[in-house]
Coordinates of N, CA and C in Angstrom, one line a residue:
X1 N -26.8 7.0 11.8 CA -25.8 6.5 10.8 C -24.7 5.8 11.6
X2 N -24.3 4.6 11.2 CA -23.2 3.5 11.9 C -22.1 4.8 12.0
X3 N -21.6 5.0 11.0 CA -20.2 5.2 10.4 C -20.1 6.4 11.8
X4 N -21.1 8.1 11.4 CA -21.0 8.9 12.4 C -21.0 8.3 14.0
X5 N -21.8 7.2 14.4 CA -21.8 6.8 15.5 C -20.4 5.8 16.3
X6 N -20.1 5.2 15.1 CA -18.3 4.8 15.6 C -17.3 6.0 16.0
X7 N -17.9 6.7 14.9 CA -16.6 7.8 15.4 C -16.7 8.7 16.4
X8 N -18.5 8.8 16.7 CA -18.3 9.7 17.9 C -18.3 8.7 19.5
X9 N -17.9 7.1 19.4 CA -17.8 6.2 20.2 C -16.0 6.4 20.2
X10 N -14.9 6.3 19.2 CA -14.0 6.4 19.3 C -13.5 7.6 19.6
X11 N -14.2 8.8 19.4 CA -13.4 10.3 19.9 C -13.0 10.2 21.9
X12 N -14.4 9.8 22.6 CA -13.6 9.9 24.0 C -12.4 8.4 24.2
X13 N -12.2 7.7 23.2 CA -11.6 6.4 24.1 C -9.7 7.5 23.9
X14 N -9.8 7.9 22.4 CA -8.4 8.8 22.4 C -8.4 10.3 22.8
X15 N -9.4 10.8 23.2 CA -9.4 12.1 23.4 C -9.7 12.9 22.8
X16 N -9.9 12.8 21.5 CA -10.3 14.1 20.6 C -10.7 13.0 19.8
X17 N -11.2 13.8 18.7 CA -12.1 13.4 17.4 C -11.2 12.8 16.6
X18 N -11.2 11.7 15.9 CA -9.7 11.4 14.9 C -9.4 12.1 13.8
X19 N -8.6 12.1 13.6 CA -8.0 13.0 12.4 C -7.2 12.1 11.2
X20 N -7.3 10.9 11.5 CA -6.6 10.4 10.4 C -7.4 8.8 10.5
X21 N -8.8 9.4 10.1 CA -9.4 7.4 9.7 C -9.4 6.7 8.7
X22 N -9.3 5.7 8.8 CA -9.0 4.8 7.5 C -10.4 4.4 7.1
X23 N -10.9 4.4 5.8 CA -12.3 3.9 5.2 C -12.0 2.7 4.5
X24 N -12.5 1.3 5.2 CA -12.6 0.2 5.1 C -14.1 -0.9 4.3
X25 N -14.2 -0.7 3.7 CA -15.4 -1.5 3.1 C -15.0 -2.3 2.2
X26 N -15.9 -3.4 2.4 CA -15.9 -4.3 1.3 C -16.9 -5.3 1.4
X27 N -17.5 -5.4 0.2 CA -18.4 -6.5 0.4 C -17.9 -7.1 -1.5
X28 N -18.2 -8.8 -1.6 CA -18.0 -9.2 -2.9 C -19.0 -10.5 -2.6
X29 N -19.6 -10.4 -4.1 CA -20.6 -11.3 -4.3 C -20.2 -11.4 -5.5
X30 N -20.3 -12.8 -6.3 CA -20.0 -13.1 -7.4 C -20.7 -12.9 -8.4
X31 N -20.8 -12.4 -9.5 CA -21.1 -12.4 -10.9 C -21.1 -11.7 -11.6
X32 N -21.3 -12.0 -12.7 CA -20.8 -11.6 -14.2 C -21.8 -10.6 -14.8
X33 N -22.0 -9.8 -16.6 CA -21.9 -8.9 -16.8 C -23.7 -9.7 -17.0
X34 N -23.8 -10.9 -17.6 CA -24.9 -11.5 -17.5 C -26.0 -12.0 -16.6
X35 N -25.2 -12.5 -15.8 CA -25.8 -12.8 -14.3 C -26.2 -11.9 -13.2
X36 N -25.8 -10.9 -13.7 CA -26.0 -9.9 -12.0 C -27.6 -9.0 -12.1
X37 N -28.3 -9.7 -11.2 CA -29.5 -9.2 -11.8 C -29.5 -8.2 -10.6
X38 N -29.7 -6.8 -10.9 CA -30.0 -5.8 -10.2 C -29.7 -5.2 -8.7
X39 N -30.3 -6.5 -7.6 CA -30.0 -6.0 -6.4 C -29.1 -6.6 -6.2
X40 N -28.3 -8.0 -6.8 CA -26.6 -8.0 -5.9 C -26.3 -6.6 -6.2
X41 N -25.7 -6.0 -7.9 CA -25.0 -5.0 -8.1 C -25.2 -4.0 -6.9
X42 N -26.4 -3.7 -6.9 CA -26.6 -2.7 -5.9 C -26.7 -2.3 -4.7
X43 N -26.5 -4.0 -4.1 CA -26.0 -3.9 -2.5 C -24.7 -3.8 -2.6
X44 N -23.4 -4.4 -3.5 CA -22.6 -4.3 -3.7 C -22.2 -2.0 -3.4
X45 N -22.4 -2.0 -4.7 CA -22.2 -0.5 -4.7 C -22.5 0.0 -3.1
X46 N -24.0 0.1 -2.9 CA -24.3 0.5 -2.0 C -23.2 0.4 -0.2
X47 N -22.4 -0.6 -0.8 CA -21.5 -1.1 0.9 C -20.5 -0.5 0.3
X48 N -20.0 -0.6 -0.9 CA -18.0 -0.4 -1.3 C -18.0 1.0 -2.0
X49 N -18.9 1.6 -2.5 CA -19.2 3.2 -2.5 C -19.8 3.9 -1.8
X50 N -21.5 3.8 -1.7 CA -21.8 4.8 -0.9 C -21.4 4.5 0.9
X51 N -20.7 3.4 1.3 CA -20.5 3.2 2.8 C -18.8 3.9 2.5
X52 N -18.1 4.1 1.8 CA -16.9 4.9 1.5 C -17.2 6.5 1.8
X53 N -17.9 6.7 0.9 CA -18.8 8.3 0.6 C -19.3 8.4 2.2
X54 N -19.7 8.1 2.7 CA -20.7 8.0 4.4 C -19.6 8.0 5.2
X55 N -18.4 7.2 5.3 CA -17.2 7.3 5.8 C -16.6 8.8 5.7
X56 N -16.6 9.5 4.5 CA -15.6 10.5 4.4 C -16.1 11.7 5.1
X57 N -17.7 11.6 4.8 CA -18.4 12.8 5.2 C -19.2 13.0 6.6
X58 N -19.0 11.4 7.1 CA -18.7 11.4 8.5 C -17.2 12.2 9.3
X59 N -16.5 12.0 8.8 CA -15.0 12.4 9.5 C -14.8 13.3 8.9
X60 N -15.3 14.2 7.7 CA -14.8 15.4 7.6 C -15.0 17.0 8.3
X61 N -16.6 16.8 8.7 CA -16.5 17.9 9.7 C -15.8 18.7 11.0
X62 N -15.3 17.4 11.5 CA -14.7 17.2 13.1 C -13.2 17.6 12.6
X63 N -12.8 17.2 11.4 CA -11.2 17.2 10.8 C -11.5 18.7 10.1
X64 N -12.4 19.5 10.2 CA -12.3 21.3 9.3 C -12.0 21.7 11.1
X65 N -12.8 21.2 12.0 CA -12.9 22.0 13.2 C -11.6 22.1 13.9
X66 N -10.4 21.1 13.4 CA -9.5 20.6 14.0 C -8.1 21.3 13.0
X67 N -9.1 21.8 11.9 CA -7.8 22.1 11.3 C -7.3 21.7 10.1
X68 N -7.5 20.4 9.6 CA -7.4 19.3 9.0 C -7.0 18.1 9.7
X69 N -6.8 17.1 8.4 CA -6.4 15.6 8.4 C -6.6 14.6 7.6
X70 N -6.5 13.6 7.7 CA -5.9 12.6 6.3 C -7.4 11.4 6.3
X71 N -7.4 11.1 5.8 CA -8.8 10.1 5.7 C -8.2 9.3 4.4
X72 N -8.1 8.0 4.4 CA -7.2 6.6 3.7 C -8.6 6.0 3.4
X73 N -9.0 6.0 2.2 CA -9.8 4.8 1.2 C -8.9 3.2 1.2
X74 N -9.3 2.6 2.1 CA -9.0 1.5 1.5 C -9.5 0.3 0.7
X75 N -9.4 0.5 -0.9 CA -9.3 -0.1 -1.8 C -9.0 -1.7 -2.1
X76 N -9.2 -1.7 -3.7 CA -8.4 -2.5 -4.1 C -7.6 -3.2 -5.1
X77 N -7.1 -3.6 -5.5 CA -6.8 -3.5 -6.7 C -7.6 -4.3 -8.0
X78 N -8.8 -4.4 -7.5 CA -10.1 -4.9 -8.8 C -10.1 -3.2 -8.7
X79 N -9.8 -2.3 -8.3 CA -10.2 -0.6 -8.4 C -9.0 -0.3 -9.6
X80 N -7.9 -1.5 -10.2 CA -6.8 -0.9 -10.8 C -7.2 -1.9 -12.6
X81 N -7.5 -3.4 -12.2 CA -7.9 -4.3 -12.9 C -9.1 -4.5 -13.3
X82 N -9.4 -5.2 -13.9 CA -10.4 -5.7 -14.3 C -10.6 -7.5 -13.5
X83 N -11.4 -7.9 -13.1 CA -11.9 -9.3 -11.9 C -13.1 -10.1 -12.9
X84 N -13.0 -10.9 -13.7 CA -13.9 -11.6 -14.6 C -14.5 -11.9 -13.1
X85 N -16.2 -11.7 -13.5 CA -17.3 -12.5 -12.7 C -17.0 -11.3 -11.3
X86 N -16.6 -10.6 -11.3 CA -16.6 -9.4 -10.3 C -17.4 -8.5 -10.4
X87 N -18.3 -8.2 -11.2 CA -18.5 -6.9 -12.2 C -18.7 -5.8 -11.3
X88 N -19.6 -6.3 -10.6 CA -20.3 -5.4 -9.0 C -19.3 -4.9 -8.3
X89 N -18.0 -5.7 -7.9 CA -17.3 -5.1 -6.9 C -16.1 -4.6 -7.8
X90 N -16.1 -5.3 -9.2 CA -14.7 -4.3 -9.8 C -15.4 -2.9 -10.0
X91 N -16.3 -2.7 -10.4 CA -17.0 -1.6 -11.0 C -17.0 -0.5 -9.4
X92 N -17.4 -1.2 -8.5 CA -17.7 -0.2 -7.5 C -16.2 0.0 -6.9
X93 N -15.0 -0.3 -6.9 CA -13.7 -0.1 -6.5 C -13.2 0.6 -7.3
X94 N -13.6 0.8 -8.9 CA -13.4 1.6 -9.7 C -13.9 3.4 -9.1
X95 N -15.1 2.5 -8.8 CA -15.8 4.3 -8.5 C -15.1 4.8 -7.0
X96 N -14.7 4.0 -6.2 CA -14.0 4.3 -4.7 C -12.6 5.2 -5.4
X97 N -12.2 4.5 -6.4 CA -10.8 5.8 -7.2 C -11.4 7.0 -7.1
X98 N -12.7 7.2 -8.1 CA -13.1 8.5 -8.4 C -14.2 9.1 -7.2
X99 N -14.2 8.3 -6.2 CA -14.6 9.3 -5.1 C -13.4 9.6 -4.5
X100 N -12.3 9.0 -4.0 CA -11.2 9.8 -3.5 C -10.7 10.9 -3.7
X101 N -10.6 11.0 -5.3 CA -10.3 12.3 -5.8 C -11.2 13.3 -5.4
X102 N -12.3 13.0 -6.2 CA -13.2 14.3 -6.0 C -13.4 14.6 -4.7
X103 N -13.3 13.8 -3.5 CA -13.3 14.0 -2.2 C -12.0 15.1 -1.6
X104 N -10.7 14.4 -2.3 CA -9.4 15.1 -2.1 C -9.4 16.7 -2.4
X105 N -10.3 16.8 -3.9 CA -10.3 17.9 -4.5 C -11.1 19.1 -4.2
X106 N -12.0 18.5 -3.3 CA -13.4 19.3 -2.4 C -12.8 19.6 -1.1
X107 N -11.7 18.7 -0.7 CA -11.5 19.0 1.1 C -10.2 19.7 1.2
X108 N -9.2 19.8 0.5 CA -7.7 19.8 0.2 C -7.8 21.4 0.3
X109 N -9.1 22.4 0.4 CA -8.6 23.7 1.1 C -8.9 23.6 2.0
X110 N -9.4 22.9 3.0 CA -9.4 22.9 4.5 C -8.7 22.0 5.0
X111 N -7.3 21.7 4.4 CA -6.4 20.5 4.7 C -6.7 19.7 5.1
X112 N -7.7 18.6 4.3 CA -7.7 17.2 4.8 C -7.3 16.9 3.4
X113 N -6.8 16.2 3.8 CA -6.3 15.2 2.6 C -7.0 13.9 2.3
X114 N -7.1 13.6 1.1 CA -8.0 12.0 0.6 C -7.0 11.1 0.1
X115 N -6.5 9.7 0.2 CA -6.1 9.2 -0.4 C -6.4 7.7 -0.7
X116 N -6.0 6.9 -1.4 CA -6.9 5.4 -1.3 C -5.0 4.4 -1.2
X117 N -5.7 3.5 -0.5 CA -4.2 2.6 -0.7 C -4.8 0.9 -1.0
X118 N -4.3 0.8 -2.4 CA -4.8 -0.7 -3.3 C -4.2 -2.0 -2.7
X119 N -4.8 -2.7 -1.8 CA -4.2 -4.2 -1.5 C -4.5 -4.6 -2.6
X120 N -3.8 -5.7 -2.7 CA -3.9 -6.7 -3.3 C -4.4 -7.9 -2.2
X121 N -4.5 -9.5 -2.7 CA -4.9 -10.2 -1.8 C -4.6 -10.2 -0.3
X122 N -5.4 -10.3 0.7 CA -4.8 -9.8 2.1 C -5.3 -11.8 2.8
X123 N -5.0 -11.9 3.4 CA -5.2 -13.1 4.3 C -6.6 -12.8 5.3
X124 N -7.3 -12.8 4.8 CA -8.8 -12.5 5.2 C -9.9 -13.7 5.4
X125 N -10.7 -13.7 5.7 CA -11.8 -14.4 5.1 C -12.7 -14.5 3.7
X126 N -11.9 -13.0 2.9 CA -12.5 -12.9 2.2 C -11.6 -13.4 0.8
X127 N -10.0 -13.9 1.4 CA -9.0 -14.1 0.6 C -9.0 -15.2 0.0
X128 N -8.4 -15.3 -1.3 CA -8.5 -16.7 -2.4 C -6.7 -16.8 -2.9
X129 N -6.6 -17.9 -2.7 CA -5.0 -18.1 -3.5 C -4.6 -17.4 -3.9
X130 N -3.6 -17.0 -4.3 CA -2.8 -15.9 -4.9 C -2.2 -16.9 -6.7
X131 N -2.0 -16.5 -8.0 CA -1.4 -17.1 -8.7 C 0.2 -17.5 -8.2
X132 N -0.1 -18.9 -8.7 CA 1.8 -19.3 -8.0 C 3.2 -18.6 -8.8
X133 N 2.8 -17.9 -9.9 CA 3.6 -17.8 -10.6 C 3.7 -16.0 -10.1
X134 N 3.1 -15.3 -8.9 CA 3.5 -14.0 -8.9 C 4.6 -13.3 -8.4
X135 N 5.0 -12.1 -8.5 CA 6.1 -12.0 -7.7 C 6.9 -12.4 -6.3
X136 N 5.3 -12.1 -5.8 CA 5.4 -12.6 -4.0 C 3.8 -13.2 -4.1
X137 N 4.3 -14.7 -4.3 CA 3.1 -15.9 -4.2 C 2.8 -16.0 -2.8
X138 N 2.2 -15.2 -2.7 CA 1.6 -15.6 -0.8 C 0.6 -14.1 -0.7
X139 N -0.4 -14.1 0.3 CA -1.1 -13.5 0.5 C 0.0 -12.3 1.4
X140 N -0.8 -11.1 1.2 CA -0.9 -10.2 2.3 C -0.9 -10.6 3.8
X141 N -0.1 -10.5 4.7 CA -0.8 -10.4 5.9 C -1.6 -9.2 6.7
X142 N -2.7 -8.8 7.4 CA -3.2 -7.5 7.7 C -1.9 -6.6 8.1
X143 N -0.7 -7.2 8.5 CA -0.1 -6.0 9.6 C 0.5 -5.1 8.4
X144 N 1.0 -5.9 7.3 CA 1.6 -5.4 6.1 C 0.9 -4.5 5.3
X145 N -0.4 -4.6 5.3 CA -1.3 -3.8 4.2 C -1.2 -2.7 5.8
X146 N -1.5 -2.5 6.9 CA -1.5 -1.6 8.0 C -0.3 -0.7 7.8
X147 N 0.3 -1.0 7.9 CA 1.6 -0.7 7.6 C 1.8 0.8 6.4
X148 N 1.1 0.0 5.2 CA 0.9 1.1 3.6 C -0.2 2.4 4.7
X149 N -1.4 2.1 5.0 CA -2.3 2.8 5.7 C -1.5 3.3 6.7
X150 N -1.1 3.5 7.5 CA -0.6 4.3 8.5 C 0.4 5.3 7.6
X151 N 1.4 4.7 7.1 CA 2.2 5.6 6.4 C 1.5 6.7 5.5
X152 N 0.6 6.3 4.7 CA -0.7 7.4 4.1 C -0.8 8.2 4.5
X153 N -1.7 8.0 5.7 CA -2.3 9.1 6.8 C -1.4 9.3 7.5
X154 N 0.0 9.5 7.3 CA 1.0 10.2 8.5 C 1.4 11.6 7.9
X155 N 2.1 12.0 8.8 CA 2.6 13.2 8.1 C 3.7 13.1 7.4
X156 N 4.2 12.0 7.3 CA 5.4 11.6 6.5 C 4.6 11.6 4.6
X157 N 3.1 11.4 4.5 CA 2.6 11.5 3.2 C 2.0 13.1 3.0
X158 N 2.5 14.0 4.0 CA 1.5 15.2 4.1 C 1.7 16.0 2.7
X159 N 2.4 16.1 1.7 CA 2.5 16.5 0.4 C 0.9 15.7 -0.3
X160 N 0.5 15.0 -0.1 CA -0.3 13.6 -1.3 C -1.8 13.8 -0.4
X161 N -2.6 14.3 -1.5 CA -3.5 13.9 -1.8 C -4.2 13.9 -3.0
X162 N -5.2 12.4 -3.0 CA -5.9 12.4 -4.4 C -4.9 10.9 -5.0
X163 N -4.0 10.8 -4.1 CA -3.1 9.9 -4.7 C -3.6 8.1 -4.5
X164 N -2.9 7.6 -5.0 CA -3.2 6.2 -4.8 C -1.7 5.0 -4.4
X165 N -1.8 4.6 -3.6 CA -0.2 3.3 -2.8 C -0.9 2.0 -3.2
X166 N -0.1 1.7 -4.1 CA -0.5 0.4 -4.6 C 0.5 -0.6 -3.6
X167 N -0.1 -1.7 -3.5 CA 0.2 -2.5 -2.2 C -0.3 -3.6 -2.4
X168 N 0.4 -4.8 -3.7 CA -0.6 -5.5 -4.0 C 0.7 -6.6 -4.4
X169 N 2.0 -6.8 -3.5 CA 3.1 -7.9 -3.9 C 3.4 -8.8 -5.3
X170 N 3.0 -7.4 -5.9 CA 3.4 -7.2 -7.3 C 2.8 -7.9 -8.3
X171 N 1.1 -7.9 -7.6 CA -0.1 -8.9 -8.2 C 0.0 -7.4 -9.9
X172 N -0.2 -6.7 -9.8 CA -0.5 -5.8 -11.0 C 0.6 -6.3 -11.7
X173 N 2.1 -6.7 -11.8 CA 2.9 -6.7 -12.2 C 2.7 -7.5 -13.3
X174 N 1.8 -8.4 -13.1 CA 1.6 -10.2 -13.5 C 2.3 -11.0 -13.3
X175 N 2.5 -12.4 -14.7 CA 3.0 -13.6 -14.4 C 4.2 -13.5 -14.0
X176 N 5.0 -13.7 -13.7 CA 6.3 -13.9 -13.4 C 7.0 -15.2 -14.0
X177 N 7.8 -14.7 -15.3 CA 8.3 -16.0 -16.1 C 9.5 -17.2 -15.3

């Protein structure tokens, strides 16, 4: 499995096993509720859920042996909206919400904590204009969405799990008159 094998590649570079990884996936392919014939939807899901789900339960055994620790879904906000012509990837960012929880709610007596943190557009390859009319009309830069994820997984969030840090320059907010 990739996911177990990164992390037991990253445990000797810091010394111990990590205790606070961030779960990063995303894959988007375009189409609608008509168009999406079978295997996009399901490579979709299969990379932005079940590669989420494979993420958590990779890092959670090493984090019971350790005591606990924090493990960050990173999301996004088609997980909060609805994305016309998304269907596959809003639908599977939908379900990334409701695996965090139920992840949060299965691990949270062996102190690991689950939480997801919602970008909004980031400056990616995967990124598209932002509407001109939003709060903060400009993309994300990665150091700034880093930034929400570190704070998550610190101990400065050690009260929260199950929770969600929206992080999206006030794209949920909408138009801005």
């Amino acid at each position: 499995m990739a996911v177990s094998h990164s992390l037991n590649e990253l445990s000797p570079r810091v010394g111990r096993d990590p205790d606070r990884p961030s779960v990063s996936v995303g894959l988007v392919l375009r189409s609608g509720v008509g168009a999406a014939e079978r295997a996009r939807p399901r490579r979709v899901l299969d990379t932005n859920l079940t590669g989420a789900l494979l993420g958590i339960r990779a890092a959670a055994p090493s984090m019971r042996k350790a005591g606990g620790g924090s493990i960050v879904n990173v999301n996004s906000i088609a997980g909060l909206t609805a994305a016309p012509g998304l269907v596959a990837y809003s639908s599977s960012k939908w379900a990334v919400r409701g695996l965090t929880r139920a992840a949060a709610k299965e691990l949270a007596r062996d102190n690991i904590r689950v939480n997801a943190v919602h970008p909004g557009i980031i400056e990616t390859p995967l990124a598209y204009d932002p509407d001109g009319n939003l709060a903060v009309p400009r993309n994300a830069s990665p150091d700034e969405i880093a930034g929400f994820i570190l704070f998550t997984a610190s101990d400065q969030a050690r009260f929260a799990t199950g929770s969600e840090v929206l992080a999206d320059h006030g794209y949920m907010l909408g138009a801005i008159a």
